[in-house]
Amino acid sequence: MKAGTGAVRAAETGPQLVGQPTTRPRTKMTSSEAFVETLAAEGITLVSGIVGSAYMDALDLFEPAGIRFLPVCHEQNAIHMADGYARITNRPSFAIAQNGPGITNFVTAVAAAYWAHTPMVFCTPSAGSMGIGLGGFQETEQLPIFSKITKWQVQVNRPERMAELLRRAFYIAKAERGPVQVDVPRDYFYGEIETEIYPSETLQRGTGSAEQIEEAARALSQAKFPAIIAGGGVVQGDAVAQTRALAEYLTAPVACSYLHNDAFPASHELASGPLGYQGSKAAMQLIAEADVVLALGCRLGPFGTLPQYGIDYWPKDAQIIQVDADHRVLGLTKRIAIAIQGDAAQTAQALLERMRALAPGRTRRSDVLAKIDERRKSWAEEIERLSSRRGEPISPRRALKIISETIPKDSVVTTDIGNISSVANSYLHFEEPRRFFAAMSFGNCGYSYPAALGAKLGRPDLPVIAYVGDGAWGMSLAEVMTAVREQIPVVAIVWNNREWGAEKRNQIDYYGNRFAGTNLANPDFAAVARAMGANAAKVERESELADTVRDALESGKPSVINLVVDSQELGEPFRRDALKKPVRLLDRYKGFQ
Ligand SMILES: Cc1ncc(C[n+]2csc(CCOP(=O)(O)OP(=O)(O)O)c2C)c(N)n1
Ligand SMILES: [Mg+2]
């Protein structure tokens, strides 16, 4: 092994310029060696994918370079796994597959990672440079496919540039937080080159201008009822402490943006819960009253700020201060009074310092604390009432409540797209950031299990639980074989309501109970999982649920719980905003109103 490689394999805080493996000055090596050396220099110790001849020369060097190759059953899941891994470690991850079909299998998951702002680099080996355009075997143009779902794309146009372009990809994945594609004509994994190996830089972001901080600090200080929305940027930017200090200074309620329930400690007296679908009514009521809203590390996504429970809570007359690392999301969906491109932690800190200078002796506002407490209690009581129905089959809400009370406080939960996974938003509370990984706004079924596998690989010390609907489970269950082979002890809870429930709800509300394509006929998922070598149980009675979940977590084995729930208790349609009552003009469809 070369001097320097093998050091700092599992960097905790992301690639650093000091202490990482480097090979300087320019040294003779093969381009496959440059490839794995660059990955090692970036702190990559795990690569997910499916084996393929296209990159076999580099693959052969993964192990000696200190990289674990994690083979999956479908390439989509390699990217979801990399997504979960990057989100939990807060470091960029890496995936690779065979040119052509292996790469097109990546697409859905890359789109999901793009909208989840997940930093990752994925390598797409492509047709050999002398065969491009001939349609020889496993060829398709691989750059246009990903052009709208990547932060940057590059094709290694000469083997000599392997290290340089791969390093650049990592820089952009971190700086712009999203997937970056490195396409490598497969013959460029071969050949002797001279190159240097060193890690990419990590961008440090600031706080916007001094004038903006002054203006925002004044607006917040003078507000009658300031409120804060903590978004994904608070999680990714390690800004919880600064957000909390700012909120405490202001006595401002803090809502988490949609599916970022881990952006603020749920037990804190100022926490009001998550916004968005099946979010907290308390959070919505409190935001509705605000005259100044600080949206911190938050793009104010349109779906996450839609009216819910019939409450159009967005405060239209409030002054909105939006802070985000990505200038492109500023003012995108809402009218903003002060738009700051900045790091969430540093900006929160700067705002607090400036406000303290303006008004050092600000007192805690007991009226606000009492209001938050009252709203939170009333929402908690409503959830309690909604979750009170006992009997078999178990009601999904009852099960959601029992499970959330059973799993250890520091658990990581991933959720899928589906009715029950989405209703889970009302039940999942977190004290620490990077504990909740939902499918985010690309909204693809099939996210949560592979993402949970990646999360567990990133933080083996934490319990990791995936919530998956039975429909979505059909897209993911093959990966139980991966979990068993690679010993990844994630607990999957499969919500078995024998239907694609979220879509069925639309048929109930809009399509006269005509259930085209929404009924499922499932095998016993526990028996299937057991046949794959996993620990598994079928749960039909409420009395068995908590113990089964506890046993699965304690087993230390990949586990699948086939949780049979009733199909009556479905939430609001997910997309009431986008559906219309059917209109039929042709006679033969008249009955389908
Ligand atoms: C890849 C993909 N295909 C289809 C959809 C449309 N879709 C949204 S929710 C849903 C139903 C999910 O059913 P299930 O996983 O059983 O969960 P449930 O709603 O029953 O809780 C479907 C099909 C989607 N979001 N993603
Ligand atoms: Mg279902």
XYZ file of C-alpha atoms and ligand atoms in Angstrom:
620
model
C 0.000 0.000 0.000
C 1.218 3.512 -0.740
C 2.550 5.776 1.981
C -0.273 7.754 3.439
C -3.153 5.520 2.432
C -4.963 3.799 5.222
C -4.917 6.820 7.510
C -8.146 8.463 8.691
C -10.513 5.948 7.190
C -13.529 6.927 9.180
C -13.144 10.662 9.559
C -15.883 11.878 11.882
C -16.179 15.394 10.663
C -15.689 15.138 6.940
C -12.605 15.371 4.830
C -9.959 17.680 6.231
C -7.004 19.119 4.449
C -4.688 17.943 7.205
C -4.212 14.298 8.122
C -5.822 12.741 5.057
C -3.905 10.419 2.764
C -2.079 12.322 0.093
C 0.329 11.322 -2.628
C 2.378 14.334 -3.564
C 4.174 15.353 -5.696
C 2.894 13.804 -8.903
C 3.436 10.083 -8.832
C 3.106 7.384 -11.428
C 0.077 5.140 -10.856
C -2.759 3.581 -12.844
C -6.036 5.445 -13.236
C -7.803 2.755 -11.161
C -5.275 3.432 -8.423
C -5.913 7.160 -8.749
C -9.634 6.401 -8.438
C -9.437 4.447 -5.183
C -6.730 6.699 -3.744
C -8.942 9.729 -4.298
C -11.892 8.001 -2.639
C -9.670 7.169 0.326
C -8.420 10.757 0.448
C -12.049 11.893 0.678
C -12.611 9.631 3.664
C -14.766 7.157 1.703
C -14.830 3.790 3.457
C -18.073 2.431 2.013
C -19.186 2.157 -1.610
C -22.560 0.709 -2.476
C -23.470 -0.696 -5.865
C -23.671 -3.823 -7.984
C -20.628 -5.390 -9.470
C -19.921 -4.855 -13.158
C -17.108 -5.484 -15.595
C -16.915 -1.761 -16.344
C -15.035 -0.917 -13.151
C -13.676 -4.282 -12.096
C -10.098 -3.062 -12.226
C -10.842 -0.400 -9.602
C -13.134 -2.697 -7.594
C -10.244 -5.094 -7.165
C -8.435 -2.362 -5.205
C -11.275 -1.284 -2.926
C -10.362 -3.581 -0.075
C -6.631 -2.778 0.030
C -7.577 0.914 -0.146
C -9.692 0.486 3.003
C -13.047 0.641 1.218
C -15.885 -1.778 1.902
C -17.889 -2.601 -1.188
C -21.534 -3.122 -0.286
C -23.376 -5.059 -2.997
C -27.152 -4.613 -3.144
C -29.990 -6.261 -5.087
C -31.024 -3.270 -7.181
C -28.918 -0.199 -7.992
C -31.694 2.175 -6.916
C -31.138 0.908 -3.415
C -27.385 1.494 -3.628
C -28.102 5.182 -4.054
C -30.769 5.224 -1.317
C -28.247 3.488 0.914
C -25.626 6.114 0.084
C -28.306 8.706 0.818
C -29.019 7.341 4.309
C -25.308 6.993 4.974
C -24.546 10.583 3.942
C -27.490 12.013 5.842
C -26.542 10.313 9.095
C -22.778 10.917 8.896
C -23.113 14.391 7.352
C -20.350 13.407 4.938
C -20.571 12.731 1.209
C -21.083 9.117 0.215
C -20.311 7.185 -2.938
C -21.985 4.626 -5.209
C -21.088 2.907 -8.474
C -22.668 0.476 -10.951
C -22.337 -1.110 -14.373
C -22.648 1.112 -17.439
C -26.058 1.195 -19.124
C -28.739 -0.690 -17.151
C -26.928 -0.452 -13.817
C -26.740 3.285 -14.225
C -30.311 3.819 -15.411
C -31.399 1.899 -12.300
C -29.848 4.753 -10.281
C -32.181 7.431 -11.597
C -35.097 7.459 -9.130
C -32.828 7.413 -6.113
C -30.574 10.155 -7.468
C -33.666 12.328 -7.912
C -34.646 11.555 -4.317
C -31.167 12.495 -3.068
C -31.267 15.685 -5.110
C -34.452 16.832 -3.378
C -33.211 15.656 0.018
C -30.060 17.819 -0.454
C -27.877 14.801 0.163
C -24.198 15.198 -0.666
C -23.011 12.222 -2.685
C -20.847 11.398 -5.643
C -21.915 8.583 -7.935
C -19.729 7.098 -10.596
C -21.275 6.064 -13.878
C -18.844 3.990 -15.911
C -19.906 4.323 -19.548
C -19.224 2.799 -22.950
C -15.545 2.647 -23.856
C -14.174 5.813 -25.489
C -13.604 4.066 -28.804
C -17.158 2.712 -28.904
C -19.212 5.745 -27.834
C -22.162 6.254 -30.166
C -22.039 2.798 -31.761
C -24.670 1.202 -29.521
C -22.402 -1.743 -28.896
C -23.523 -3.105 -25.552
C -24.999 -1.449 -22.476
C -24.779 1.992 -23.949
C -26.983 4.985 -23.433
C -26.045 8.620 -23.072
C -25.641 8.798 -19.324
C -25.157 12.496 -18.769
C -28.485 13.878 -20.117
C -30.430 11.402 -17.954
C -29.104 12.956 -14.760
C -28.785 16.533 -15.960
C -31.716 17.879 -13.925
C -31.065 15.894 -10.755
C -27.406 16.575 -10.108
C -25.496 19.585 -8.839
C -22.673 18.929 -11.280
C -21.742 16.368 -13.908
C -18.446 15.630 -15.495
C -17.029 13.033 -17.831
C -13.455 12.005 -17.220
C -12.153 12.826 -20.673
C -8.657 11.437 -20.165
C -7.413 8.891 -17.614
C -4.888 11.478 -16.394
C -7.764 13.573 -15.020
C -9.332 10.828 -12.881
C -8.153 12.160 -9.507
C -8.648 15.819 -10.347
C -12.241 15.462 -11.556
C -13.269 13.052 -8.841
C -11.905 15.443 -6.237
C -13.787 18.306 -7.855
C -16.969 16.231 -7.679
C -16.576 15.830 -3.919
C -15.986 19.532 -3.478
C -19.217 20.395 -5.284
C -21.264 17.632 -3.610
C -20.310 19.119 -0.229
C -20.532 22.772 -1.178
C -23.867 22.535 -2.978
C -25.237 19.599 -1.016
C -26.491 17.209 -3.620
C -25.594 14.377 -5.960
C -22.717 14.834 -8.391
C -22.088 12.492 -11.312
C -18.669 11.391 -12.508
C -18.956 9.524 -15.800
C -15.958 7.415 -16.734
C -15.611 5.765 -20.156
C -14.778 2.269 -19.026
C -11.426 2.009 -20.760
C -10.218 4.999 -18.715
C -9.980 2.810 -15.626
C -6.863 1.410 -17.300
C -3.587 3.077 -18.154
C -0.545 4.524 -16.446
C -0.751 8.156 -15.461
C 1.050 10.668 -13.305
C -1.131 12.402 -10.778
C -1.397 13.900 -7.305
C -3.749 12.722 -4.579
C -5.113 15.087 -1.966
C -8.558 15.765 -0.492
C -11.018 18.366 -1.741
C -11.566 21.629 0.045
C -14.578 22.171 2.276
C -16.400 25.431 1.703
C -17.064 27.611 4.725
C -20.126 29.783 4.429
C -20.709 33.069 6.193
C -23.644 35.037 7.483
C -24.758 37.373 4.730
C -23.800 41.039 4.935
C -23.478 43.080 8.137
C -26.420 45.224 6.978
C -28.632 42.170 6.580
C -27.729 40.917 10.039
C -28.462 44.352 11.470
C -31.803 44.580 9.698
C -32.835 41.053 10.654
C -31.715 41.481 14.275
C -33.756 44.660 14.549
C -36.845 43.063 12.998
C -36.640 40.097 15.372
C -35.964 42.247 18.445
C -38.899 44.496 17.710
C -41.315 41.707 16.829
C -44.374 41.233 19.030
C -44.507 37.503 18.372
C -41.418 36.210 16.575
C -41.373 32.573 15.495
C -38.673 30.349 14.060
C -38.850 27.570 11.466
C -35.897 25.206 11.733
C -35.244 23.439 8.442
C -32.928 20.814 7.023
C -30.105 23.356 6.991
C -30.189 23.418 10.786
C -29.624 19.650 10.790
C -26.990 19.664 8.068
C -25.254 22.751 9.358
C -25.088 21.512 12.975
C -26.996 24.594 14.014
C -29.326 23.224 16.698
C -27.431 24.814 19.605
C -27.368 28.224 17.917
C -31.041 27.956 16.968
C -31.915 27.069 20.523
C -29.926 29.974 21.968
C -31.622 32.362 19.563
C -35.086 30.983 20.332
C -34.453 31.144 24.076
C -33.276 34.735 23.847
C -36.429 35.689 21.943
C -38.777 33.277 23.723
C -39.868 32.298 20.213
C -41.705 29.079 19.364
C -39.723 26.823 17.031
C -41.465 24.745 14.372
C -39.583 22.168 12.353
C -40.049 22.354 8.611
C -41.800 19.452 6.877
C -40.092 16.113 7.566
C -37.279 17.754 9.528
C -38.726 16.780 12.906
C -35.160 16.317 14.172
C -34.163 19.954 13.584
C -35.071 20.987 17.147
C -35.290 18.945 20.375
C -38.930 17.939 20.733
C -38.938 18.143 24.530
C -37.698 21.742 24.628
C -40.286 24.153 26.022
C -40.168 26.223 22.825
C -40.597 23.271 20.456
C -43.956 23.401 18.721
C -43.550 20.429 16.338
C -43.351 19.899 12.606
C -45.195 21.730 9.839
C -46.617 20.073 6.746
C -48.763 17.040 6.039
C -49.841 15.370 9.301
C -47.709 17.898 11.161
C -48.432 19.594 14.463
C -51.499 21.820 14.739
C -49.689 23.608 17.563
C -46.851 24.585 15.216
C -49.322 25.803 12.604
C -51.361 27.854 15.072
C -48.252 29.475 16.509
C -46.734 30.333 13.118
C -50.099 31.783 12.092
C -49.835 34.339 14.907
C -46.273 35.432 14.181
C -45.482 38.919 12.972
C -41.848 38.036 12.165
C -40.795 34.550 11.042
C -37.180 33.469 10.875
C -36.908 30.531 8.456
C -33.509 29.101 9.222
C -31.852 26.661 6.817
C -35.138 26.235 5.064
C -36.291 26.464 1.463
C -39.938 26.820 2.536
C -40.868 24.055 0.120
C -44.314 24.565 -1.407
C -45.628 21.134 -0.409
C -44.420 21.535 3.186
C -46.187 24.846 3.661
C -49.596 23.933 2.197
C -52.653 24.466 4.412
C -53.365 21.443 6.625
C -56.385 20.393 8.722
C -58.236 23.193 6.985
C -55.842 25.727 8.559
C -54.276 28.141 6.087
C -51.648 28.992 8.644
C -49.039 30.837 6.595
C -48.868 34.366 8.112
C -49.364 36.480 5.017
C -48.627 39.806 6.688
C -45.619 38.645 8.672
C -42.133 39.768 7.823
C -40.206 36.705 6.695
C -36.453 36.424 7.184
C -35.139 33.498 5.182
C -31.644 32.107 5.701
C -30.283 29.358 3.485
C -26.928 28.195 2.216
C -28.384 27.909 -1.282
C -29.182 31.303 -2.738
C -31.496 29.715 -5.308
C -34.145 28.886 -2.738
C -34.320 32.378 -1.287
C -37.660 33.964 -2.089
C -38.597 31.027 -4.306
C -41.970 30.237 -2.787
C -42.801 33.055 -0.381
C -42.428 36.774 -0.296
C -39.342 37.444 1.788
C -38.458 40.663 3.607
C -34.820 39.767 4.288
C -33.112 37.008 2.285
C -29.744 35.899 3.603
C -27.436 33.438 1.912
C -25.628 31.995 4.867
C -24.725 29.112 7.075
C -27.543 28.398 9.544
C -25.283 28.124 12.613
C -23.145 31.136 11.885
C -26.094 33.290 10.903
C -28.085 32.343 14.005
C -25.037 33.120 16.105
C -24.483 36.483 14.415
C -28.146 37.399 14.832
C -28.044 36.546 18.519
C -24.894 38.551 19.108
C -26.335 41.553 17.344
C -29.642 41.297 19.240
C -27.825 41.007 22.547
C -25.931 44.173 21.667
C -29.199 45.931 20.813
C -31.100 44.749 23.906
C -28.930 43.021 26.496
C -31.594 42.611 29.157
C -34.434 40.896 27.327
C -36.639 38.889 29.667
C -38.239 35.517 29.145
C -41.836 35.893 28.084
C -44.020 33.753 30.281
C -47.123 34.625 28.244
C -45.516 33.068 25.157
C -44.334 30.009 27.083
C -47.837 29.496 28.444
C -49.327 29.798 24.973
C -46.896 27.264 23.502
C -47.561 24.884 26.357
C -51.309 25.200 25.949
C -51.217 24.612 22.160
C -48.877 21.673 22.497
C -51.018 20.047 25.179
C -54.153 20.420 23.160
C -52.479 18.877 20.063
C -51.060 16.034 22.167
C -54.556 15.374 23.562
C -56.015 15.309 20.067
C -53.379 12.782 18.957
C -54.055 10.740 22.075
C -57.783 10.668 21.271
C -57.134 9.727 17.646
C -54.884 6.889 18.815
C -57.195 5.445 21.421
C -59.075 2.823 19.400
C -58.192 -0.688 20.522
C -59.022 -4.029 18.973
C -58.002 -6.126 15.997
C -56.891 -5.558 13.360
C -54.755 -2.961 15.144
C -55.472 0.621 14.197
C -52.448 2.176 12.466
C -52.548 5.228 14.727
C -52.621 3.048 17.830
C -49.606 1.150 16.495
C -47.783 4.357 15.582
C -48.264 5.549 19.153
C -47.159 2.287 20.737
C -44.067 2.020 18.564
C -43.015 5.626 19.142
C -43.300 5.015 22.884
C -41.398 1.719 22.671
C -38.325 2.544 20.615
C -35.306 3.970 22.481
C -35.118 7.759 22.675
C -32.040 7.922 20.476
C -33.503 5.810 17.670
C -33.135 6.659 14.020
C -36.364 6.321 12.056
C -36.724 6.336 8.289
C -40.134 6.680 6.689
C -41.475 5.880 3.256
C -44.142 7.436 1.088
C -47.562 6.129 1.924
C -50.464 6.862 4.157
C -49.239 5.342 7.399
C -45.623 6.447 6.923
C -46.905 9.983 6.429
C -49.262 9.898 9.397
C -46.162 8.900 11.406
C -45.183 12.572 11.159
C -47.579 13.255 14.049
C -45.907 10.642 16.254
C -42.170 10.945 15.654
C -40.303 13.168 18.091
C -36.553 13.526 18.254
C -34.091 15.088 20.648
C -31.042 14.993 18.398
C -30.446 15.961 14.773
C -29.823 13.297 12.093
C -32.303 10.848 13.538
C -35.165 11.166 11.040
C -34.821 10.360 7.354
C -38.046 10.607 5.434
C -38.398 10.220 1.673
C -38.567 14.016 1.315
C -40.037 15.849 -1.600
C -39.297 13.531 -4.511
C -41.802 11.319 -2.732
C -40.844 7.909 -4.046
C -42.141 4.726 -2.499
C -39.249 2.404 -1.699
C -36.956 4.888 0.021
C -37.027 4.040 3.682
C -35.601 0.514 3.937
C -32.448 0.974 1.836
C -31.916 4.419 3.388
C -32.180 2.770 6.819
C -29.533 0.214 5.813
C -27.225 3.092 4.845
C -27.970 4.919 8.085
C -27.175 1.821 10.138
C -23.877 1.388 8.287
C -23.064 5.012 9.103
C -24.048 4.807 12.773
C -23.961 1.157 13.874
C -24.262 2.331 17.486
C -27.840 3.628 17.041
C -31.057 1.612 16.722
C -32.406 2.094 13.189
C -36.030 1.428 12.327
C -37.614 1.687 8.874
C -41.352 2.353 8.516
C -42.597 0.932 5.209
C -46.081 0.400 3.785
C -46.853 -3.047 2.400
C -47.030 -1.712 -1.156
C -43.667 0.003 -0.893
C -42.258 -3.088 0.785
C -42.659 -4.912 -2.507
C -40.053 -2.512 -3.930
C -37.605 -3.001 -1.069
C -37.919 -6.480 0.349
C -35.203 -8.045 -1.797
C -32.712 -5.959 0.186
C -33.452 -8.104 3.242
C -31.036 -10.498 1.531
C -28.444 -7.717 1.539
C -29.076 -6.954 5.202
C -28.663 -10.625 6.099
C -25.549 -11.199 3.987
C -23.877 -7.986 5.128
C -25.183 -8.201 8.714
C -26.967 -4.863 8.894
C -29.385 -5.128 11.822
C -32.119 -2.721 10.769
C -35.675 -3.337 11.983
C -38.265 -2.944 9.212
C -41.837 -2.402 10.319
C -44.096 -3.269 7.420
C -47.505 -1.644 7.767
C -49.631 -4.342 6.260
C -53.025 -2.858 5.406
C -53.291 -4.908 2.202
C -53.563 -1.855 -0.010
C -51.737 1.010 -1.585
C -53.522 3.028 1.046
C -52.602 6.603 0.218
C -53.845 6.182 -3.332
C -56.909 4.228 -2.262
C -57.891 7.172 -0.157
C -58.139 9.248 -3.341
C -60.449 6.635 -4.854
C -62.649 6.795 -1.765
C -62.827 10.586 -1.818
C -62.935 11.238 -5.549
C -63.633 8.040 -7.506
C -66.710 6.422 -5.983
C -64.847 3.576 -4.235
C -63.635 2.150 -7.537
C -60.416 0.514 -6.416
C -58.447 0.209 -9.633
C -54.999 -1.130 -8.804
C -55.007 -0.400 -5.091
C -55.849 -3.736 -3.439
C -52.941 -5.976 -2.542
C -52.777 -9.699 -1.824
C -49.691 -10.114 0.306
C -47.793 -13.187 1.367
C -46.825 -13.363 5.035
C -43.913 -10.952 4.871
C -42.486 -12.473 8.052
C -42.291 -15.898 6.416
C -40.663 -14.367 3.333
C -38.090 -12.563 5.484
C -37.407 -15.684 7.519
C -36.739 -17.594 4.315
C -34.167 -14.923 3.480
C -32.469 -15.538 6.827
C -33.822 -12.576 8.786
C -35.368 -12.483 12.195
C -39.082 -11.955 11.602
C -42.466 -11.826 13.284
C -46.076 -11.329 12.321
C -48.027 -9.138 14.719
C -51.815 -9.135 14.763
C -52.543 -8.203 18.355
C -51.850 -4.933 20.097
C -50.640 -6.772 23.188
C -47.762 -8.320 21.202
C -46.562 -5.192 19.456
C -44.274 -3.482 21.978
C -42.502 -6.712 22.955
C -42.005 -7.717 19.340
C -40.428 -4.360 18.510
C -38.209 -4.559 21.604
C -37.154 -8.130 20.785
C -36.333 -7.168 17.204
C -34.167 -4.281 18.375
C -32.431 -6.453 20.943
C -31.874 -9.349 18.528
C -29.044 -7.467 16.819
C -30.197 -9.091 13.581
C -31.884 -7.779 10.461
C -35.549 -7.987 11.422
C -38.861 -7.661 9.653
C -42.158 -7.149 11.467
C -45.231 -7.900 9.399
C -47.609 -5.626 11.258
C -51.204 -6.340 10.299
C -53.250 -3.166 10.624
C -56.725 -2.210 9.585
C -57.364 -0.317 6.410
C -60.182 1.890 7.658
C -58.341 4.672 9.332
C -56.759 6.678 6.572
C -55.551 10.261 6.809
C -56.350 13.208 4.606
C -55.590 12.701 0.904
C -51.965 13.573 0.378
C -52.650 15.736 -2.640
C -56.035 17.273 -2.002
C -54.459 20.390 -3.469
C -53.952 18.691 -6.833
C -56.990 16.423 -7.301
C -60.305 17.279 -8.933
C -63.718 15.616 -8.998
C -63.946 13.476 -12.125
C -65.752 14.815 -15.191
C -66.917 12.273 -17.837
C -68.255 13.431 -21.188
C -68.459 10.206 -23.201
C -71.606 8.126 -22.633
C -69.780 4.914 -21.923
C -67.957 6.522 -18.979
C -71.016 8.263 -17.488
C -71.152 5.819 -14.596
C -67.635 6.787 -13.544
C -68.352 10.137 -11.952
C -42.197 4.887 -6.849
C -43.585 5.353 -6.577
N -44.622 4.789 -7.210
C -45.883 5.205 -6.951
C -46.135 6.213 -6.069
C -47.558 6.676 -5.800
N -47.908 6.372 -4.415
C -47.875 7.280 -3.432
S -48.366 6.715 -1.978
C -48.687 5.193 -2.623
C -49.270 4.113 -1.786
C -48.317 3.536 -0.796
O -48.860 2.338 -0.304
P -48.211 1.556 0.887
O -46.742 1.508 0.720
O -48.891 0.255 1.050
O -48.498 2.479 2.138
P -49.967 2.903 2.713
O -50.376 4.109 1.948
O -50.893 1.755 2.487
O -49.719 3.214 4.146
C -48.372 5.147 -3.972
C -48.515 3.982 -4.848
C -45.010 6.780 -5.446
N -45.130 7.761 -4.555
N -43.759 6.313 -5.698
Mg -50.409 -0.255 2.359
